[in-house]
Structure formats: C-alpha cells, structure tokens
Coordinates of C-alpha atoms and ligand atoms in Angstrom, one line a residue:
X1 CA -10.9 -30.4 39.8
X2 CA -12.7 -29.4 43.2
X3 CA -15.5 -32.0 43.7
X4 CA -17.4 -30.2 46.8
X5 CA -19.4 -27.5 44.8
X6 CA -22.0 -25.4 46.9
X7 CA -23.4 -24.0 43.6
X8 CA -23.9 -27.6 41.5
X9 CA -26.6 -27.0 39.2
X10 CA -30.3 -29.0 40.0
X11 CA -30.2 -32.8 38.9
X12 CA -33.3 -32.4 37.5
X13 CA -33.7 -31.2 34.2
X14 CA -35.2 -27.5 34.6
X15 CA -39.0 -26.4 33.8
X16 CA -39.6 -26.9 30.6
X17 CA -38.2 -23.1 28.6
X18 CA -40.9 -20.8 26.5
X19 CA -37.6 -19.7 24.6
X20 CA -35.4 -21.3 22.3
X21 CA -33.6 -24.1 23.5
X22 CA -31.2 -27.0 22.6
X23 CA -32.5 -30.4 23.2
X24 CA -29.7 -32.5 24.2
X25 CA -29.6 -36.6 24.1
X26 CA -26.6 -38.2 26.1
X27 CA -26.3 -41.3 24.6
X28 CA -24.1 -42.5 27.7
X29 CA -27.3 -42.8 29.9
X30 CA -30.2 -42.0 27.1
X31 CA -31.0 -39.0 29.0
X32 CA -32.6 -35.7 27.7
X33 CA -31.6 -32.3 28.3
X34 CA -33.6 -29.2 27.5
X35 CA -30.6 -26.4 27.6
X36 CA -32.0 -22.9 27.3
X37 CA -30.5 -20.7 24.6
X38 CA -30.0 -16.6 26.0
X39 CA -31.1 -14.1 24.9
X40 CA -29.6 -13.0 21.5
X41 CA -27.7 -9.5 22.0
X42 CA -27.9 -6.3 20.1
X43 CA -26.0 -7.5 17.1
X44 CA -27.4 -11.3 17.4
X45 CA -24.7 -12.6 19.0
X46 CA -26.2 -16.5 20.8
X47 CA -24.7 -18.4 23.4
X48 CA -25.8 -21.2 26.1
X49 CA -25.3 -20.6 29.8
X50 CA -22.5 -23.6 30.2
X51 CA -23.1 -23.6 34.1
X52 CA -26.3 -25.5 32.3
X53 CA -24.7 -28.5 30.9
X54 CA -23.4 -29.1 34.5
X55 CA -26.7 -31.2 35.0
X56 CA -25.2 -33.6 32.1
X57 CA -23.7 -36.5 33.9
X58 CA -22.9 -40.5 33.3
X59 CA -23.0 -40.6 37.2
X60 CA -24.8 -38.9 40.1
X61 CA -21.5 -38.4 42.1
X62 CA -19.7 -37.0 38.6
X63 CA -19.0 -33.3 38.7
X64 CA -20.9 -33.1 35.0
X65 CA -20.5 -31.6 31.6
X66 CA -18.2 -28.4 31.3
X67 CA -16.9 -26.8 27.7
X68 CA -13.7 -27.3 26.8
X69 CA -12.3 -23.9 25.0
X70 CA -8.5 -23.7 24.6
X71 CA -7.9 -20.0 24.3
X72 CA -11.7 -19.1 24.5
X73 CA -11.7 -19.3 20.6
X74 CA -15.7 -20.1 21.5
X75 CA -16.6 -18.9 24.8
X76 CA -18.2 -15.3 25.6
X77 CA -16.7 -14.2 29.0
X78 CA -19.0 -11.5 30.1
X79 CA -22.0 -9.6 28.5
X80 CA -20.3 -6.6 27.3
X81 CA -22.1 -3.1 26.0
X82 CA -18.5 -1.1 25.3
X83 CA -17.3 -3.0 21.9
X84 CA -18.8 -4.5 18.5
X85 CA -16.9 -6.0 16.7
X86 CA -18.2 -7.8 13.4
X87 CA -15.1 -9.9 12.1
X88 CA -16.8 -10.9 8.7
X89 CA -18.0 -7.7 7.8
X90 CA -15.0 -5.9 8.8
X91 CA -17.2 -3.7 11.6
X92 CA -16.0 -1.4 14.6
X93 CA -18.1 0.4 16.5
X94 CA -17.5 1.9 20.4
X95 CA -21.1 1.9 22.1
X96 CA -22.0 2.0 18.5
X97 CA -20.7 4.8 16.7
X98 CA -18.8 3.6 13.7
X99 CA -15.1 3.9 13.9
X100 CA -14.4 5.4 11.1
X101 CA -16.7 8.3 11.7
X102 CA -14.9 8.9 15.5
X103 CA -11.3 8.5 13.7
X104 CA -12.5 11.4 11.4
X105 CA -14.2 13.6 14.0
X106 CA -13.7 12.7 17.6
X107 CA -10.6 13.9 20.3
X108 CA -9.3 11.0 22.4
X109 CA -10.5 12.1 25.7
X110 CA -14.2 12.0 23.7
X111 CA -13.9 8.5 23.0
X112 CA -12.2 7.7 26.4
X113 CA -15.5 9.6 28.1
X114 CA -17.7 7.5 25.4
X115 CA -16.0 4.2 26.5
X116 CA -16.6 4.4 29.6
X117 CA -19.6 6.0 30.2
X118 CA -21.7 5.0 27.3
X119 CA -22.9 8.3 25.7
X120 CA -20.8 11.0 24.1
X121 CA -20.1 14.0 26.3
X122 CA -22.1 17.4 26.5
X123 CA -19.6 20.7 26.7
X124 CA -20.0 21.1 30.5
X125 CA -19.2 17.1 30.8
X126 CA -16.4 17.4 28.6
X127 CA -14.9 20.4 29.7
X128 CA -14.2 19.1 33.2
X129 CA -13.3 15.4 32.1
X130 CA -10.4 17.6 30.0
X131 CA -9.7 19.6 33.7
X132 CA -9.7 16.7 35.2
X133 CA -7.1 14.6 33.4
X134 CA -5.0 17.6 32.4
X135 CA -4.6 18.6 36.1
X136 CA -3.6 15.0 36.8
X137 CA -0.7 14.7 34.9
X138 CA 1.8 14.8 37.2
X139 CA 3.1 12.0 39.3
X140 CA 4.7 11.5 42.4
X141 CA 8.5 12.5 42.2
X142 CA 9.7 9.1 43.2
X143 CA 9.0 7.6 40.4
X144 CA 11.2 9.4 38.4
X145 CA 13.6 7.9 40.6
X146 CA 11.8 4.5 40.2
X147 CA 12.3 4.8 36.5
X148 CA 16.2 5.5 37.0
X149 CA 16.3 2.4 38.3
X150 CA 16.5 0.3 35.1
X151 CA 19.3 0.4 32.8
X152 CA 19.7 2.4 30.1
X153 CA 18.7 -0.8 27.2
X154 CA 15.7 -1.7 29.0
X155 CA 12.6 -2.2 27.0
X156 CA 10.3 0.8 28.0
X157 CA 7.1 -1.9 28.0
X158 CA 8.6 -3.2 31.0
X159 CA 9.4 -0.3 32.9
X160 CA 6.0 1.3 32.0
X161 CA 4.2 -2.2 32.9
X162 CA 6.6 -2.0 36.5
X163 CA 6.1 1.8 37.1
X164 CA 1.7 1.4 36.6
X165 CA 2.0 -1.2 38.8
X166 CA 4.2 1.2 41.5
X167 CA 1.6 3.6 41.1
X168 CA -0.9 0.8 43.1
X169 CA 1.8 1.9 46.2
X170 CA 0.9 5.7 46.3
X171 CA -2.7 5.6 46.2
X172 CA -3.6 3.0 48.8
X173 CA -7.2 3.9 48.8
X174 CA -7.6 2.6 45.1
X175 CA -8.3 -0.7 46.2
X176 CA -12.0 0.7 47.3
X177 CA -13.0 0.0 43.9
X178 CA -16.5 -0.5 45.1
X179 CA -16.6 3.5 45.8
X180 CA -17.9 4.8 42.8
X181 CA -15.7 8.3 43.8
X182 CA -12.7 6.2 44.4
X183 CA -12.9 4.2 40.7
X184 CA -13.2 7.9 39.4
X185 CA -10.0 9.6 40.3
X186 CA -8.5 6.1 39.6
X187 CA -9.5 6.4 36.1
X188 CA -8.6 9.7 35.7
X189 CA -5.1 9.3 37.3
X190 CA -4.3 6.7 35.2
X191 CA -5.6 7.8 31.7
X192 CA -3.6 11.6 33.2
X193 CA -0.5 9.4 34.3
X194 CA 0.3 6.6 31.9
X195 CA 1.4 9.0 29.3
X196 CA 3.4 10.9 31.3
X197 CA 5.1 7.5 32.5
X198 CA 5.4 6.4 29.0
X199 CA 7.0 9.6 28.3
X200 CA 9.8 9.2 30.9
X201 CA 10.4 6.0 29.9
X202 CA 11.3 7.3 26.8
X203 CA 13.6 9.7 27.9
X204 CA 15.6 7.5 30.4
X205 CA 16.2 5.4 27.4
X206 CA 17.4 8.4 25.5
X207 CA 19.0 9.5 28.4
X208 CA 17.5 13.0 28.4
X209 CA 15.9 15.2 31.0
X210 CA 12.4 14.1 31.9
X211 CA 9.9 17.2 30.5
X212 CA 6.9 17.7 32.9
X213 CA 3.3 18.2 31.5
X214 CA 2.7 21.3 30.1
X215 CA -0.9 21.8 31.0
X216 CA -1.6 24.5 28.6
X217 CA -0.8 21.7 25.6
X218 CA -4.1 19.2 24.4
X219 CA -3.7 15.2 25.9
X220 CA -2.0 14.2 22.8
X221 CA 0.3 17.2 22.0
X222 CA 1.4 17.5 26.0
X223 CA 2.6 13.6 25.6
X224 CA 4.6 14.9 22.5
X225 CA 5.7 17.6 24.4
X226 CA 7.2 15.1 26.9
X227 CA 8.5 12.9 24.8
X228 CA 10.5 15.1 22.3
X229 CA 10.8 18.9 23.9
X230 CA 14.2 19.9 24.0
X231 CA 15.3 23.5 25.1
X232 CA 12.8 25.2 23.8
X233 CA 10.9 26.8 26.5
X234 CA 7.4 25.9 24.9
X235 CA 6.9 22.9 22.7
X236 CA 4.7 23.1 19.8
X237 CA 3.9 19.9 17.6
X238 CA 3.7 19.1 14.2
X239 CA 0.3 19.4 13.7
X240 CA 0.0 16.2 10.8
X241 CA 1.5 14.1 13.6
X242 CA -0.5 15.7 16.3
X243 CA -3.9 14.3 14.2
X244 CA -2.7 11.1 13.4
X245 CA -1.2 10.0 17.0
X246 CA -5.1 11.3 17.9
X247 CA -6.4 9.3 15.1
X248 CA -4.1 6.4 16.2
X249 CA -5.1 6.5 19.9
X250 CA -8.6 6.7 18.9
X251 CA -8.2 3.4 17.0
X252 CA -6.2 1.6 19.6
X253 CA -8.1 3.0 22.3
X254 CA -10.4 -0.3 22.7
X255 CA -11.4 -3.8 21.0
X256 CA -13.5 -6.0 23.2
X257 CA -12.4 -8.9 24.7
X258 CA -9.0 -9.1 23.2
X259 CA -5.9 -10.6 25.4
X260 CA -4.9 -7.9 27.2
X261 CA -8.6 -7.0 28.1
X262 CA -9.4 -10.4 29.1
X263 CA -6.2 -10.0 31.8
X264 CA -7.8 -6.8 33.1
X265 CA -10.8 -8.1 33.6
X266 CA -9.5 -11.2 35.4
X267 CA -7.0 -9.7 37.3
X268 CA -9.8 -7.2 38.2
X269 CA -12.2 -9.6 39.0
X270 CA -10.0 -10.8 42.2
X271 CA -11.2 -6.9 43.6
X272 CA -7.3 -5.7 43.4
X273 CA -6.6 -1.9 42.8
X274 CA -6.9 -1.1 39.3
X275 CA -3.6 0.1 38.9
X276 CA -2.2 -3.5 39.4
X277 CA -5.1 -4.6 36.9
X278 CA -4.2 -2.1 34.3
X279 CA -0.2 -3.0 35.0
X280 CA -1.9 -6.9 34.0
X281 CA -2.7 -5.7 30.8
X282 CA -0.1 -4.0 29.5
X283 CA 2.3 -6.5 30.6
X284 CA -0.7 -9.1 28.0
X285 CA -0.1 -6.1 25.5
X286 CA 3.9 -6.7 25.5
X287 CA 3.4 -10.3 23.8
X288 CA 4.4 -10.5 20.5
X289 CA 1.3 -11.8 19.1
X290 CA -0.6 -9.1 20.5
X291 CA 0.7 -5.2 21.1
X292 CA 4.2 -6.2 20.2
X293 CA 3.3 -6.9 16.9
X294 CA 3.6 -3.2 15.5
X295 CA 7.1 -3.8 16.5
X296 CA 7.6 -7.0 14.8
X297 CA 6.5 -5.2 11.5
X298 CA 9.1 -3.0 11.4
X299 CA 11.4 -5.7 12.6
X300 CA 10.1 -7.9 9.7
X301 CA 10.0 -5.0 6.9
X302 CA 14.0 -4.2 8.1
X303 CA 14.7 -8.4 7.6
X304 CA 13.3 -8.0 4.4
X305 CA 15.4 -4.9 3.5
X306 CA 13.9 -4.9 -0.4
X307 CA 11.2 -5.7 -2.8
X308 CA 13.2 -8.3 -4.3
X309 CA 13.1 -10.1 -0.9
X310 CA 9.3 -10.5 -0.5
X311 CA 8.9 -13.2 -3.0
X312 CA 11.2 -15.4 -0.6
X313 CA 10.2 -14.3 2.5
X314 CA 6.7 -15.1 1.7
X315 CA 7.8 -18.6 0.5
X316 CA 9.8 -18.6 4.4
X317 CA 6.5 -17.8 6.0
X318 CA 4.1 -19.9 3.9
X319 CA 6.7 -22.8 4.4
X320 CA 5.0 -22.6 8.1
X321 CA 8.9 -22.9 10.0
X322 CA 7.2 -20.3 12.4
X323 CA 7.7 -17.4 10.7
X324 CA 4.6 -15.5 10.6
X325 CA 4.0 -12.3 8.5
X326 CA 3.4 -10.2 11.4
X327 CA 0.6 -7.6 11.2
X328 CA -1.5 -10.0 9.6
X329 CA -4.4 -12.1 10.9
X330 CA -7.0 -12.1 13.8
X331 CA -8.5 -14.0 15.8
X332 CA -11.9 -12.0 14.9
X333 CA -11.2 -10.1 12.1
X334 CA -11.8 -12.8 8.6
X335 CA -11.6 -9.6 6.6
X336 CA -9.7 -6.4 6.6
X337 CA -9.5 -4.6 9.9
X338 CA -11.3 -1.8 9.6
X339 CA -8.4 0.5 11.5
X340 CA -6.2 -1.5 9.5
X341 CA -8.0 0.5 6.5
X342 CA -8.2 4.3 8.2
X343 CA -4.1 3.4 9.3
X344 CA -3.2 3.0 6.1
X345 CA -4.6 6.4 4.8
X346 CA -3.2 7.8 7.3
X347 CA 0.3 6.5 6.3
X348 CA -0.4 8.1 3.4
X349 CA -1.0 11.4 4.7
X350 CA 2.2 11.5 7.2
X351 CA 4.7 10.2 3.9
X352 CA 2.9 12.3 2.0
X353 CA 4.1 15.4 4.0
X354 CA 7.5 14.0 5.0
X355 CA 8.6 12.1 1.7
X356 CA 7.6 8.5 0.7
X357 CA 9.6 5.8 3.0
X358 CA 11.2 2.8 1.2
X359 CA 10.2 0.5 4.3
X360 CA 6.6 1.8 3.1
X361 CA 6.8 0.5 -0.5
X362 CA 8.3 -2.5 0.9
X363 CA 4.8 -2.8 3.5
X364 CA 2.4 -2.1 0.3
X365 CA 4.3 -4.6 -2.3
X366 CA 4.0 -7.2 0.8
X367 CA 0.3 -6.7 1.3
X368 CA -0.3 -6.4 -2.8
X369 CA 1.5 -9.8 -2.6
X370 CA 0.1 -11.6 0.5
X371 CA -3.7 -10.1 -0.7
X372 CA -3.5 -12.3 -3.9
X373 CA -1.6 -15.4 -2.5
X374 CA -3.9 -18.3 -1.6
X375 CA -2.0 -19.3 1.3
X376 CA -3.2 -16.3 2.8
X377 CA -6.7 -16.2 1.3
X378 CA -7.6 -19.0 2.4
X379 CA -6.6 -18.6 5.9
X380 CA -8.2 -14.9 5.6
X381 CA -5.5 -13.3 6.7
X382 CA -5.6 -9.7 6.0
X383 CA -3.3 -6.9 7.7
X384 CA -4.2 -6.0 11.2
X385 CA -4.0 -3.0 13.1
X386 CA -0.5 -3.0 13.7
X387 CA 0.7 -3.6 10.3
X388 CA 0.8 0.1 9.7
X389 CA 0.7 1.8 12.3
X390 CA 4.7 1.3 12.9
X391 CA 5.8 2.8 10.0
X392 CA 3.8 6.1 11.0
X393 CA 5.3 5.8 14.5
X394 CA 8.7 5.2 13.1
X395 CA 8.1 8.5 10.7
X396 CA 7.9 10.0 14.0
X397 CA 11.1 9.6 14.5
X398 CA 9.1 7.2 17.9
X399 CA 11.8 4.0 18.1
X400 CA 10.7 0.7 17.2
X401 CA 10.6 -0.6 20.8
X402 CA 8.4 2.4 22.3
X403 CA 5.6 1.3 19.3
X404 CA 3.3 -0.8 21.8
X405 CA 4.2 2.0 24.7
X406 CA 2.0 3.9 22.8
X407 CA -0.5 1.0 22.0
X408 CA -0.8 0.9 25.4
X409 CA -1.4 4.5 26.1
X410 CA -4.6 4.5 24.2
X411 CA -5.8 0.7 25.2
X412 CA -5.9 2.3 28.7
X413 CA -9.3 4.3 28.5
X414 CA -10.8 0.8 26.8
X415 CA -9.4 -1.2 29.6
X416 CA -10.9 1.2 32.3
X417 CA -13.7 1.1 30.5
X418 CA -14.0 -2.6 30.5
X419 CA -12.2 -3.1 34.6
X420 CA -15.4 -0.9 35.8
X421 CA -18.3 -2.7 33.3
X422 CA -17.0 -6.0 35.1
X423 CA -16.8 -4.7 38.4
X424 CA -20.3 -3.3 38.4
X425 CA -21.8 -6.2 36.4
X426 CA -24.4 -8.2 39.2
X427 CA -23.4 -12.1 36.5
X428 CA -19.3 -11.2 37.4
X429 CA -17.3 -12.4 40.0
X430 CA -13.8 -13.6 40.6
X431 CA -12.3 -15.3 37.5
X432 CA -11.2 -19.0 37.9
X433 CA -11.8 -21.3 35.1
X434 CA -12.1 -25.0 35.4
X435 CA -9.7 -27.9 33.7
X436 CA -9.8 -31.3 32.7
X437 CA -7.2 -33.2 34.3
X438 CA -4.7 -35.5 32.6
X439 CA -2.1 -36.1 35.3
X440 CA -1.5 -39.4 37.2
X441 CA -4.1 -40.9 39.3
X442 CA -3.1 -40.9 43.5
X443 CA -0.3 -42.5 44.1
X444 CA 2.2 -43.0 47.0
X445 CA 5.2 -40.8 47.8
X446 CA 8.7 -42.6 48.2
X447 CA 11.7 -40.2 47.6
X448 CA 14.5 -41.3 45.7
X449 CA 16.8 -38.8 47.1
X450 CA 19.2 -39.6 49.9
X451 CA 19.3 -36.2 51.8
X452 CA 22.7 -35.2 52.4
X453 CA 22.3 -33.3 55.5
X454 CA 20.5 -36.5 57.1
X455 CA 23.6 -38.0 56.8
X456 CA 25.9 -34.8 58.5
X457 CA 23.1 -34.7 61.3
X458 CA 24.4 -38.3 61.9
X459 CA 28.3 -37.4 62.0
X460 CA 27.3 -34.8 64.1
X461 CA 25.7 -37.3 66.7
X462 CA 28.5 -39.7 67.0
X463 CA 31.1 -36.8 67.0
Ligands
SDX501 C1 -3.7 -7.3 18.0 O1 -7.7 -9.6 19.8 C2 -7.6 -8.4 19.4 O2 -8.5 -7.7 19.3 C3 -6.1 -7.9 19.3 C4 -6.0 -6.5 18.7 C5 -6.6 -5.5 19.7 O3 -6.9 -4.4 19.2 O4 -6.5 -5.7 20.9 O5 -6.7 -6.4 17.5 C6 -4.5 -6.2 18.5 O6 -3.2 -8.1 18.8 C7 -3.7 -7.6 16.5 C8 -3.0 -8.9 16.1 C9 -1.5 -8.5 16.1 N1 -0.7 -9.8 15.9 C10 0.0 -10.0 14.8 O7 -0.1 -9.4 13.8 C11 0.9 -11.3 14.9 C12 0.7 -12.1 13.6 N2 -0.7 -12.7 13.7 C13 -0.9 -14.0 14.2 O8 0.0 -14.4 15.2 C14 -2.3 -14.4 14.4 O9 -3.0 -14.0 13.2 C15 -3.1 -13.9 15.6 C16 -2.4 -14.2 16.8 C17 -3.3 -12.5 15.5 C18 -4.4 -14.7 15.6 O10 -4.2 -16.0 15.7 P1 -5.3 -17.1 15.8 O11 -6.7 -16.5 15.7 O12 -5.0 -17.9 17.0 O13 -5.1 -17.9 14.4 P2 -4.1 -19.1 14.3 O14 -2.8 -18.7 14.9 O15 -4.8 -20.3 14.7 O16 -3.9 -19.1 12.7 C19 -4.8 -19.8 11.8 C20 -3.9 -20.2 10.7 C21 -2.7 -21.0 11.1 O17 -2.2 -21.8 10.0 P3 -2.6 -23.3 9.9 O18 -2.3 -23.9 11.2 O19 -4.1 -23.4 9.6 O20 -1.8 -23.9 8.7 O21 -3.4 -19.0 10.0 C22 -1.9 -19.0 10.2 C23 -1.6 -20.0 11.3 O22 -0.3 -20.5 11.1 N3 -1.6 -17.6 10.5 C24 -0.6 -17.0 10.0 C25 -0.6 -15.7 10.5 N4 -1.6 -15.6 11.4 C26 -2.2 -16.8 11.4 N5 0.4 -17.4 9.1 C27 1.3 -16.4 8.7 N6 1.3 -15.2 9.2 C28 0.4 -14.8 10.1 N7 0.4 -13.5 10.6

C-alpha cells in the first residue's frame, strides 16, 4: 500500500454537514467522526464517499480507514444515469424506459442511440445514426486474413475478443478519446463492425466464404445475412427470428455495472483507445459465470439428456460439489429477471413456429422444479437472462459456442454507452483500487540457488 498520498483527506474532522450523516465512534482512540451521507439518486440508491473514512486513524502516520469489498458486492463505482436496475422488484429500465415496453416496440439501433445519448431519437436523428452504422460495416480486408489465422476449432469469443482488439491497429487516431468527433466514428465503427467480425468468425469456423454486408438489409437481418447466406444472390431472413434476435439484442444490449462493464470502464479509464477497452469486455463476457453462461445451459440441458434426469441432477447441484445450475442466480437480481421473463415468451414464440424442442421441456420441467425447491428459494435464485436465450439461439440453428458472440454483439452499444459516461464524468479518473496487505513484513534477500553459470565463468578463468 503506497504511503506518500498527495490527496490524504484533512485530519480534522470536516464542518459540521446540514445533510444526513453517519456519526462514527472509533473505539480505538474514542474519536468521533461525522461522515456525510450523498445525495440519494433517482431511484434512492445511498452511499458514503469512502475517500471520507480516510480521516479514521489509530495513528497520525497510518494511512486510515478504507472499505474492504471483495468483488464490489457493496461498493458503487461511478454515478451512472444509463441503467436501473431494481433486483427485488425484478425492474429494468434504460434511461428509464421500462424494458419490457422497448423489447415490444423499439429497433436495436433505437436503444443503442437511447443508451448512449440519453433520449430516444427524432426521425432526422435516427435516420442518419442508421446511415451511419450501415455505411460502416465493412472492415479493413486484413482482417479477414487476421481471422484465417486461427484454426478451424477455435472458440469464435476469442477470435472476436483478438480481432476488436486488432481493430485498435487501423484506426490510430481512436485513442483521442477526448475529441468528442473522434469517440463518435469510434462508436459507430464498432457497433457497424463487431457484427460483421462476429459474423466471419462464424464462418471460418464453418469454413465457408465470408458474406460482406449487404447494406440494403436492417442491422439485425444484414448480420443474419452474414452469418448464414449461401448462394443465393440476396438473403432474406426468417422474419420470427429476425424479431426475436432484435428482441434479444435489445435485452442484452446493457445492464449497469455488470463484469464485463466494470472492465470497460476500468480499462477505459487508463485513456486507451476504445477498441482495446471494448476488446476488455468481451474478453469479461467470455467467463463462464457471466456471458458464457447461455452456453453452459445448453451444455447443462444436453448432460441432463431427459426429464427423468432432473431429479438427480438437482440433488448433484444442491449437494454444492460445484455444480451450479447455470442460468440461474444474480448477483442483483433476488427475483426473476425481468428479460429472463420476455426470453421466455419469446422461446415460446420461435418453438411455436418451428415445433416444440425436447431440450425445451427439459429447461421448463428444470425451472418448475428448481422454482419450488427450497434450496433454491432460499438462495433466490431464479433463471437469469441466459437460461433461455440458448435454446432460441440454438433453434437458430446459431452453435452452442457462438451463443455469447452474440451476447456480446448487443452488450457493445451498453458498453459504449458506459466507456464515454466515464470518460466525460468530471468524479472519474484512472481505476486503481487499494488492498490490504497480508504478505511477509521486510526481510533480507539470501539466495538459496547456486547459479550454475557462476560456476562455468570460473572454468572459463582458469582454462
Ligand atoms: C449474466 O451482472 C450482471 O448484470 C450479469 C448479466 C448482464 O446482463 O451483464 O446479467 C449477465 O452474467 C447473468 C448471470 C449468468 N451466470 C450464470 O447463470 C451462472 C450461474 N450463476 C451463478 O454462478 C451465480 O448466480 C452468479 C455468478 C450469477 C451470481 O453469483 P453471486 O452473486 O456471487 O452469488 P454467490 O455465487 O455468492 O451465490 C450465493 C449462493 C451460494 O450458495 P451458498 O454458498 O450460500 O451455499 O447461491 C449459490 C452459491 O453456491 N448459487 C448457486 C447458483 N448461483 C448461486 N447454486 C446453484 N446454481 C447457481 N446457479
């Protein structure tokens, strides 16, 4: 922990607050601390300024109080406007529109506009922000051969993680992400490009030709284009899956402070091009316990293989040997996720149209079952986003392994949403959290190795 601190809080206690405040008693040195409480937010949410309890000290020379917050299950990062999310009342809103009624009505490149500018777009506005991003589609031809690099198994999360990150190298004047004109074109190159990246990935898996936008086709139909056009010279989607992947992007699209968010922002916070941040985030997204998930489901629901299995595999999970029942919990979310809820119809819709899936009967006995177990009650778990959303993807005929590609297709307008709130908010600056330290105390170094080479540089003398 760095001891010389040019910013160390006043030893004094401050002026006595007009607000609310916590009155704090040390009972090391009988002291008394008055320690402001800020300014509820919209929703109510209350927090103290821990850069306050600094003043809190046994000692003069100590460095003082911090929090201690493994995995920030406590600790608000930044004041945020983007995102509310109400975990006990199952409540998502984006700049506070419900998300239900955006899922229903909105297009993707509305909400991405919303995000990140705060307001929903008029006609003119909109118009061009769909110009923009169509007629930004394309991307440089090398790195198609970039992408041709990896073999033919490799997991497209990595190689769309790798070739975001590659994009950093052809547009050297991203990283003038104070230029309000330069974070523009960045966000619309990325929100234009990561699809079609995502959709190359997919086809060097498949080995297949790569398809090049077709800028006549919607954001969400052109990436299906991409994806799955063949020989026909134009591609026309299946309108069903056309609404839900818009549905599905729209619900994926942001979700506060989440892990992969939190990297963004932290990685962005260092002032680095936001093509390396974005790359950050969906390499977060890739974990298991976050964006992989939707890919564990499926993974789960196929180890399962029948209703008659659940009983046991429940028993497996609740026996707590690791296995979790993925698609299920949240670290914010004590009741149903609310896209958990509009997923879920929309299953119904897709199997509706394309013939009921056993894997799906095996996902709704799992949830009747885990919903009524007290194992699960009382650790309110209830299915996440992901639990469903695989088994539309997978009706798509999308493999299991591209699933969180296309998580991380949407999470890209919340994430440049979130890069340029933190870049232009006055309270932000680079990210680097404190510790406590539990390592040895100084002590002096005496190797225990006898360096062989000391011992030829000797030969060599006498010889
Ligand atoms: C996403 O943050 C976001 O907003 C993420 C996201 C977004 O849009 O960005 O919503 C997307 O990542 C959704 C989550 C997808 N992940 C999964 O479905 C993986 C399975 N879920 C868990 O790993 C877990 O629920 C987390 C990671 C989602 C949340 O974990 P927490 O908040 O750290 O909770 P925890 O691990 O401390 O669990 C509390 C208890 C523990 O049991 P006990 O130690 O008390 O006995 O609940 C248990 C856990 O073992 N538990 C589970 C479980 N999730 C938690 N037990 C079985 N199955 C599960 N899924």
């Amino acid at each position: 922990m760095s001891k010389t601190e040019s910013n160390v809080a006043t030893a004094t206690a401050p002026a006595p607050t007009a607000g609310p405040a916590l009155e704090i008693k040390d009972s090391r040195t009988g002291t008394g601390y008055t320690v402001p409480i800020l300014e509820k937010g919209t929703e109510g949410d209350t927090a103290i300024r821990a850069s306050d309890l600094r003043r809190i000290k046994e000692r003069p020379d100590e460095f003082g109080l911090m929090t201690y917050d493994p995995a920030f299950m406590n600790t608000a990062s930044c004041k945020s406007a983007i995102t509310f999310i109400d975990g006990d009342k199952g409540i998502l809103r984006y700049r506070g529109y419900p998300i239900e009624q955006l899922a229903e009505s909105a297009s993707f490149l509305e909400v991405a506009w919303l995000l990140r500018n705060g307001e929903l777009p008029l006609q003119s506005e909109y118009d061009d922000w769909v110009h923009q991003v169509t007629y930004h589609t394309y991307v440089h031809e090398n790195i198609k051969t970039f992408l041709q690099g990896f073999r033919y198994d490799a997991h497209p999360m990595s190689m769309l993680c790798s070739a975001v990150a590659a994009l950093s190298s052809f547009y050297p004047a991203a990283k003038n992400i104070q230029d309000p004109a330069e974070r523009q074109i960045s966000i619309v190159r990325l929100l234009a490009k990561v699809p079609t990246i995502a959709a190359f990935c997919f086809r060097h898996v498949k080995g297949l030709p790569f398809i090049y936008p077709d800028n006549e086709l919607g954001y969400v139909e052109n990436f299906l284009s991409m994806v799955a056009r063949m020989s026909e010279p134009k591609y026309e989607g299946n309108p069903v899956f056309v609404k839900a992947l818009e549905v599905l992007f729209i619900l994926h699209a942001d979700h506060e402070q989440n892990c992969s968010t939190s990297a963004v922002r932290a990685v962005g916070s260092s002032q680095v091009d936001p093509f390396s941040a974005i790359a950050a985030g969906i390499a977060a997204l890739y974990g298991p316990l976050h964006g992989g998930a939707n890919e564990q489901v499926l993974h789960m629901i196929t180890q399962i293989g029948h209703k008659k299995n659940i009983p046991a595999f429940i028993e497996g999970v609740k026996s707590g040997k690791g296995q979790k029942l993925m698609g299920f919990g949240h670290r914010v979310y004590k009741s149903y996720d609310p896209r958990a809820r509009i997923v879920k119809k929309l299953a119904d819709d897709v199997f509706a149209q394309i013939g009921m899936d056993k894997d799906l009967e095996i996902a709704l006995e799992l949830e009747r079952i885990a919903l009524s177990d007290e194992y699960f009650i009382s650790r309110k778990l209830y299915p996440n986003v992901d639990f469903y959303t695989g088994l539309i993807y997978r009706s798509m005929a999308f493999p299991t392994d591209f699933f969180t590609v296309l998580f991380a297709v949407a999470r890209t307008a919340g994430w440049l949403a979130q890069w340029e709130e933190m870049l232009t908010d006055p309270e932000q600056k680079i990210a680097r959290p404190r510790q406590i330290y539990t390592g040895y105390g100084e002590r002096s170094y005496e190797s225990q190795l006898d360096y062989g080479y000391k011992v030829a540089k000797k030969d060599a003398v006498r010889r």
